[in-house]
Coordinates of C-alpha atoms and ligand atoms in Angstrom, one line a residue:
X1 CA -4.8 -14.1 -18.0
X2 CA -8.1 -12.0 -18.7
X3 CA -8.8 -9.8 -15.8
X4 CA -12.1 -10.4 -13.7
X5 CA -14.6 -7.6 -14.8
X6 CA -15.7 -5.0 -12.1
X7 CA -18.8 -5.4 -11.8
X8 CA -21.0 -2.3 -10.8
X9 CA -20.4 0.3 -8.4
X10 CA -21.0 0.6 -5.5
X11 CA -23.7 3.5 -4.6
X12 CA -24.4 5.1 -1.5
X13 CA -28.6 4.1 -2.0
X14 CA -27.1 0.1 -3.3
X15 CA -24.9 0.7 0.0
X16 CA -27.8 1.1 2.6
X17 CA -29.9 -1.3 1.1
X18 CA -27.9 -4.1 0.8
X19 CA -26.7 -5.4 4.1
X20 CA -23.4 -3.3 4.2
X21 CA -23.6 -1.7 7.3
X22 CA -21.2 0.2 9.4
X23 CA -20.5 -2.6 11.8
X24 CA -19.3 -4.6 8.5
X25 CA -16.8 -2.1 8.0
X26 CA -16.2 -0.7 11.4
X27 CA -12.9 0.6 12.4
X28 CA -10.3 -1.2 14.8
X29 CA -9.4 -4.5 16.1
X30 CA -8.4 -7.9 15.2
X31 CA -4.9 -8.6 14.8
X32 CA -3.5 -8.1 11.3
X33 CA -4.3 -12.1 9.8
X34 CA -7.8 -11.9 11.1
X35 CA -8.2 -8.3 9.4
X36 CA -7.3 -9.3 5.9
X37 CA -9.5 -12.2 6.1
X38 CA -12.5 -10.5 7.4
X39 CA -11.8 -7.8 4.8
X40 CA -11.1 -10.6 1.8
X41 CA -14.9 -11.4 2.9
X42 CA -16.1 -8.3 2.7
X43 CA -14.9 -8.0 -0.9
X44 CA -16.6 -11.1 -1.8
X45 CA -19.5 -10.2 -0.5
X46 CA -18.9 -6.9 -2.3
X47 CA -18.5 -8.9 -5.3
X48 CA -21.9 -11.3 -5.0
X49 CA -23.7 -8.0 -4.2
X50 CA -22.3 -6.4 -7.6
X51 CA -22.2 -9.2 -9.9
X52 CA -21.1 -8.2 -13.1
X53 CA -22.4 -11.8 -15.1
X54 CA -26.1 -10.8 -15.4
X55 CA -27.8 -9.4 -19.0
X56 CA -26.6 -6.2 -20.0
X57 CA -23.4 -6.3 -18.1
X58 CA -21.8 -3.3 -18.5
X59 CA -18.0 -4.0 -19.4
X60 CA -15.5 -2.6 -16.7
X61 CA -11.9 -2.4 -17.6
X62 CA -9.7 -3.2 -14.4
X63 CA -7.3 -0.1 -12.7
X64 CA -4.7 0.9 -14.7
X65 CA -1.9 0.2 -11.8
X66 CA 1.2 1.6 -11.2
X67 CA 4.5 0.2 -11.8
X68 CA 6.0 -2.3 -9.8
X69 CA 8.8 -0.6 -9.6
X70 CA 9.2 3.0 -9.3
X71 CA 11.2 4.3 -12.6
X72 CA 13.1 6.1 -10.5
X73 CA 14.7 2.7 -9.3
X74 CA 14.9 1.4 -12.7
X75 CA 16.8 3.7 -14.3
X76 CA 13.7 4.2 -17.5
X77 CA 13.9 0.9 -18.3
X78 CA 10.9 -0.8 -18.9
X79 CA 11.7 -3.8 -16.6
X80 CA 8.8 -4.5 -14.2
X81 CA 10.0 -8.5 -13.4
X82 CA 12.6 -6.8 -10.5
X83 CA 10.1 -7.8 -7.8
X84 CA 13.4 -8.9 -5.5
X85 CA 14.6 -5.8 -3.8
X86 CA 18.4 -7.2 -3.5
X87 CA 19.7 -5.2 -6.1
X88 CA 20.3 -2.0 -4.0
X89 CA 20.0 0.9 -6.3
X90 CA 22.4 4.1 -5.5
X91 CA 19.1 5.9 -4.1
X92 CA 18.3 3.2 -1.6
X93 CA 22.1 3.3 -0.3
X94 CA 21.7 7.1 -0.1
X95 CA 18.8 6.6 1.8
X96 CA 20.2 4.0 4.1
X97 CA 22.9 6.5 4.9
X98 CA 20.4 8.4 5.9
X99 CA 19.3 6.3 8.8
X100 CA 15.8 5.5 10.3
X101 CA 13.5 8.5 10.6
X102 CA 12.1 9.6 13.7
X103 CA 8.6 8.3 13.4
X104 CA 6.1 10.1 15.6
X105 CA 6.0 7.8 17.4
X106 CA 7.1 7.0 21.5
X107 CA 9.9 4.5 21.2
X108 CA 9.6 1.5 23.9
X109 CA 7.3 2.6 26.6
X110 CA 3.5 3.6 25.8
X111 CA 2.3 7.3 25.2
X112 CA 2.4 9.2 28.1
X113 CA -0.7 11.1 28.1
X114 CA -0.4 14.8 27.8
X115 CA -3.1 17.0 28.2
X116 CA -1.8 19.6 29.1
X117 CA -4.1 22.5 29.5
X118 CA -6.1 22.4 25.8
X119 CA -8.1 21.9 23.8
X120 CA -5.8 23.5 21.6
X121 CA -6.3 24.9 18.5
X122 CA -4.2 23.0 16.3
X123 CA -0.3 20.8 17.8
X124 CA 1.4 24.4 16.7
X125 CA -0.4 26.3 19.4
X126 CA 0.5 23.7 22.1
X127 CA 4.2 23.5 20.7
X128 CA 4.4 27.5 21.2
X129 CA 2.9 27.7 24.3
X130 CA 5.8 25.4 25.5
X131 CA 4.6 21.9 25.4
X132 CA 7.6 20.3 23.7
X133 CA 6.8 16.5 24.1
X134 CA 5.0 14.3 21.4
X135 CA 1.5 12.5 22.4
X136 CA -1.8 12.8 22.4
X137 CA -3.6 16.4 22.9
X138 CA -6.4 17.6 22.4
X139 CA -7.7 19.8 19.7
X140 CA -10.7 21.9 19.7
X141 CA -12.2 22.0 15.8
X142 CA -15.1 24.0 15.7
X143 CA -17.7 22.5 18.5
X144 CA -16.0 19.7 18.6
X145 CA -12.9 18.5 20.6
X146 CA -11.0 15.7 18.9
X147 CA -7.7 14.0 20.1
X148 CA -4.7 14.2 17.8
X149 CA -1.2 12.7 18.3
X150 CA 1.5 15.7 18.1
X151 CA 4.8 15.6 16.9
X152 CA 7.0 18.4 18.8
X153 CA 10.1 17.4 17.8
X154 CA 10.4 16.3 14.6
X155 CA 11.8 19.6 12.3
X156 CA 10.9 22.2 15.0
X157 CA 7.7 20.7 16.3
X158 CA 3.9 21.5 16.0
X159 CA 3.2 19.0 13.3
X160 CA -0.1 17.8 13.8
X161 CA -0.8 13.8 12.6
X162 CA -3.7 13.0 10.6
X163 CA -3.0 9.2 9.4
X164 CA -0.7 6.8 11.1
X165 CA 0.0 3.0 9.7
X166 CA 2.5 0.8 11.6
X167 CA 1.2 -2.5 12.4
X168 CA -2.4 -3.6 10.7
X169 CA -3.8 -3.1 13.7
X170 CA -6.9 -0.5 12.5
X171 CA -9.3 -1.8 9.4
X172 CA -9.0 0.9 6.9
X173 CA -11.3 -0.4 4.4
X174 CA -14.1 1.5 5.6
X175 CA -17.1 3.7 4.5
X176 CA -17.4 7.4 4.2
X177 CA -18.7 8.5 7.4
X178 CA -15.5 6.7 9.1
X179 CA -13.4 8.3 6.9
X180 CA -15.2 11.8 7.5
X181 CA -15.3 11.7 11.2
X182 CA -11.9 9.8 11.6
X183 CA -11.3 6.1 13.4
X184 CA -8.2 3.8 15.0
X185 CA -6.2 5.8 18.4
X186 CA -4.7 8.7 18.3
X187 CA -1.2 7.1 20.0
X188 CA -1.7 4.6 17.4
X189 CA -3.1 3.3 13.7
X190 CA -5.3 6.1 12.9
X191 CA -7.3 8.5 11.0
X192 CA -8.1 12.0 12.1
X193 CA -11.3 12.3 10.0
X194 CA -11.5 14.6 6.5
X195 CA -13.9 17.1 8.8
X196 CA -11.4 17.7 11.2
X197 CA -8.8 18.1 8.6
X198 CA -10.6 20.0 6.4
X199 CA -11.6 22.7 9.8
X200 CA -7.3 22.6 10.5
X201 CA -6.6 23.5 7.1
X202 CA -9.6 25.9 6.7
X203 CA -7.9 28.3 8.5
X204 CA -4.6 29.2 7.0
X205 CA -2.1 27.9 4.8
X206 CA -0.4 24.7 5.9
X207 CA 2.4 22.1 4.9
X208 CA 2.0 18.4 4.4
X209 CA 5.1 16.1 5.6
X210 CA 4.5 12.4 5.0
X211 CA 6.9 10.5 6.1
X212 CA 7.3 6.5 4.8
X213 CA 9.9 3.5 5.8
X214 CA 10.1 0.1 4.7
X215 CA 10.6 -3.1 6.1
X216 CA 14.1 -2.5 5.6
X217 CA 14.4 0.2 8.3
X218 CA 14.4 2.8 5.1
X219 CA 13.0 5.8 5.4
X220 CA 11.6 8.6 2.9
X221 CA 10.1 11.4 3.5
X222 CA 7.7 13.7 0.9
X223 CA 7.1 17.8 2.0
X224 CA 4.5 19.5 0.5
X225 CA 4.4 23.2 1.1
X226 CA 0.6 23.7 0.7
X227 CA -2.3 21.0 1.5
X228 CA -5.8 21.7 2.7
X229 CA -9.2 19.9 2.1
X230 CA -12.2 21.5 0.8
X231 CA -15.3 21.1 2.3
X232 CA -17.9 18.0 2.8
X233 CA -19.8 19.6 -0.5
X234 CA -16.6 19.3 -2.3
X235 CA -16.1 16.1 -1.4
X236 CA -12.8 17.3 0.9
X237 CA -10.9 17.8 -2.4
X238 CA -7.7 17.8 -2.3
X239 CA -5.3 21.1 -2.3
X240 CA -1.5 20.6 -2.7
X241 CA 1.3 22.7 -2.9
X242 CA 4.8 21.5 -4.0
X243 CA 6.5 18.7 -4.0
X244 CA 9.7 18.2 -2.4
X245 CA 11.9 15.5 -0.7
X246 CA 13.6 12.0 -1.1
X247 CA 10.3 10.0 -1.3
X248 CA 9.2 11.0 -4.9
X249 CA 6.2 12.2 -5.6
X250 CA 3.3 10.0 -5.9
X251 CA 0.7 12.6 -4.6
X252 CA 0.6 15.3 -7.0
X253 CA -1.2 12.6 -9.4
X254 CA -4.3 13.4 -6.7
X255 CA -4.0 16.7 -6.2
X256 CA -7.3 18.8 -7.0
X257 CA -9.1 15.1 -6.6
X258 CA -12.3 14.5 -4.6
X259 CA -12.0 12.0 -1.7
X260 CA -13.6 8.5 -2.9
X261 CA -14.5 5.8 0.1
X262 CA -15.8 2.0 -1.2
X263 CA -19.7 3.7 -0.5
X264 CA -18.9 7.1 -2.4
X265 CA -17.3 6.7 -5.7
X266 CA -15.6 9.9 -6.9
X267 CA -13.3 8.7 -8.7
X268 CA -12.1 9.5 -12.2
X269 CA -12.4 5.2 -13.0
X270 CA -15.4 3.6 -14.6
X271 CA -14.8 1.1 -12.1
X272 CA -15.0 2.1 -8.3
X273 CA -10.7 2.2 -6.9
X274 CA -11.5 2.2 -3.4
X275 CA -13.0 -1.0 -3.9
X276 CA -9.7 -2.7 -6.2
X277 CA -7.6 -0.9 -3.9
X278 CA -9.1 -1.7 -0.5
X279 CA -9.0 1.9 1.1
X280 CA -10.1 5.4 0.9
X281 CA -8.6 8.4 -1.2
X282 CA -8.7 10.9 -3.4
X283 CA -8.5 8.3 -6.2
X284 CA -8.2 9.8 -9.6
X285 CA -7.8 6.8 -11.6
X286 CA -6.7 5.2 -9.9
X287 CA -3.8 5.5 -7.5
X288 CA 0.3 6.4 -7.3
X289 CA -0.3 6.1 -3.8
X290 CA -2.7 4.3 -1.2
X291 CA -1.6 5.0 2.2
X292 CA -5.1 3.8 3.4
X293 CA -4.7 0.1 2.0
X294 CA -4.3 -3.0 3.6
X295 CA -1.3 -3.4 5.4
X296 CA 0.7 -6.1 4.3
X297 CA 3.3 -7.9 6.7
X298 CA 6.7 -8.1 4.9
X299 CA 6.3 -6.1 1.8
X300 CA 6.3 -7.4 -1.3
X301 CA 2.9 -8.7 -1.8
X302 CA 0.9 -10.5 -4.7
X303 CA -2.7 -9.0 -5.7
X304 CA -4.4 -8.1 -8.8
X305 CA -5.4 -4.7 -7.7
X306 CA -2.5 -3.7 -5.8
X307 CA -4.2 -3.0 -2.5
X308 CA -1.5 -2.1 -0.2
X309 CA 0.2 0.5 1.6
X310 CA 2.1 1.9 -1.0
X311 CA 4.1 4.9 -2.5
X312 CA 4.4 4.3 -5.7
X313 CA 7.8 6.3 -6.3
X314 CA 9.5 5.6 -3.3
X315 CA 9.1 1.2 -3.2
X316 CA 6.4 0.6 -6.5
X317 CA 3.1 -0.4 -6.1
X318 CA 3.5 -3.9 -5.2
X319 CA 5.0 -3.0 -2.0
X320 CA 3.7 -2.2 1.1
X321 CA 5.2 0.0 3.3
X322 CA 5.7 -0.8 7.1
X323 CA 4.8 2.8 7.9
X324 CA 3.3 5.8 7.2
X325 CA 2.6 8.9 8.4
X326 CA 0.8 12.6 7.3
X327 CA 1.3 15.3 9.5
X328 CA 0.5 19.3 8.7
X329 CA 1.4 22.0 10.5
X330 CA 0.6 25.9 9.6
X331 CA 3.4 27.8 7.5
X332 CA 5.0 30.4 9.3
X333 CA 5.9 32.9 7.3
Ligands
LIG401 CA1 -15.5 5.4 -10.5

């Protein structure tokens, strides 16, 4: 089975030109069916706009992917068939034993609103100025006062979250200026924006927690004790400090790795990753994870390009997630 070419990339100039405007791509709505339809559309539409069949084609190998299952699940082997996940491994019991994490989340009842006083700085300065209880605040970045879901009680509080996934119910497959200014609700699927990010981070050293679970009700969890994002003229490169946790890592492979949207291609990959892999991020060539995929009821999923929510060390890359979460927070010394 000979893998489709590529076709070309896709430019920001081919991007404005060619009928791929934001509303094609716009953040939000539709239920999860109707999403990864209209987005299977958008990729073939993608695809007539790139053809790769006329003279002079220029040959595109596909992605290299990531295994299908994590080799910390296989033991080293070299077996990629176990696609059923009934064989529990002694990690997955250990991390059953471990229970469900507390997602930042409200459990039951909608977000209670709290606005308490703000804009704040950053979650921290709320969480030490007493507001103890996770939801929405607001965050002054800048001139510019964004709302941002924190997390006071997870591991001492202040934890500001800057991606959410639980349900499909936010397109992610969008363009650069989405991803730069941030889309989706802020007590639900979102994205706070690489600008806003990059101003939280700009201002001291911070920690990345990014927490992950299943469809099994497993959860994982990957600390990073240093993450910030360069600026817009960087490309909001990414800075990371050190791995540790249960997850595994499948984000040092990105570290020091410009941010790549379907529209802005700074990827490491003669081919253009955000487009195989349906999202944005700081694809290197291409991904060990894709937290911005396409969310994919149930898990295991079939697709070429593997274009799902995934973590590559903690379920392969053939598996997508139920739910994910980044949240930073400023190191205290
Ligand atoms: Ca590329």
């Amino acid at each position: 089975m000979r893998p489709r070419e590529a076709g070309g990339t896709l430019a920001p100039s081919t991007a404005g030109g060619s009928g791929l405007e934001g509303a094609d791509l716009q953040a939000g709505g539709g239920p999860p069916c109707g999403l990864v339809s209209q987005q299977s559309s958008l990729i073939a539409r993608l695809e007539r706009l790139c053809p790769g069949g006329a003279g002079g084609q220029q040959q595109v190998l596909p992605p290299p992917l990531v295994p299908v299952v994590p080799v910390s699940l296989v033991g080293g082997t070299s077996d990629n068939s176990r696609l059923d996940p009934a064989p529990e491994s002694q990690r997955d019991q250990t991390l059953r034993q471990q229970g469900t994490l507390a997602f930042p989340l409200p459990a039951g009842h909608p977000a209670v609103p709290t606005r308490p006083a703000g804009p704040w700085q950053d979650c921290a300065e709320a969480h030490r100025a007493g507001h103890g209880q996770s939801g929405v605040y607001e965050l002054r970045l800048g001139r510019h006062v964004v709302s941002a879901w924190c997390e006071q009680q997870l591991e001492g509080g202040g934890w500001t979250v800057i991606q959410r996934r639980q349900d499909g119910s936010v397109n992610f497959f969008t363009t650069w200026q989405h991803y730069k200014a941030g889309f989706g609700q802020p007590d639900g699927e979102y994205w706070l924006g690489l600008e806003p990010v990059h101003q939280l981070t700009s201002r001291g050293d911070n920690e990345l927690l990014v927490l992950l679970e299943d469809w099994g009700g497993r959860g994982a969890r990957a600390h990073y004790d240093g993450f910030s994002l360069e600026p817009e003229s960087d490309h909001y490169r990414l800075r990371l400090g050190q791995y540790h946790g249960d997850a595994g890592d499948s984000l040092s492979w990105h570290n020091d790795k410009p941010f790549s949207t379907v529209d802005r291609d700074r990827d490491s990959y003669s081919g253009n990753c955000a487009l195989y892999h349906r999202g944005g991020w700081w694809y290197h060539a291409c991904a060990h994870s894709n937290l911005n995929g396409v969310w994919h009821r149930g898990g295991h999923y079939r697709n070429r390009y593997q274009d799902g929510v995934y973590w590559a060390e903690f379920r392969g890359g053939a598996y997508s997630l139920k739910k994910a979460a980044m949240l930073i927070r400023p190191l205290r010394l």
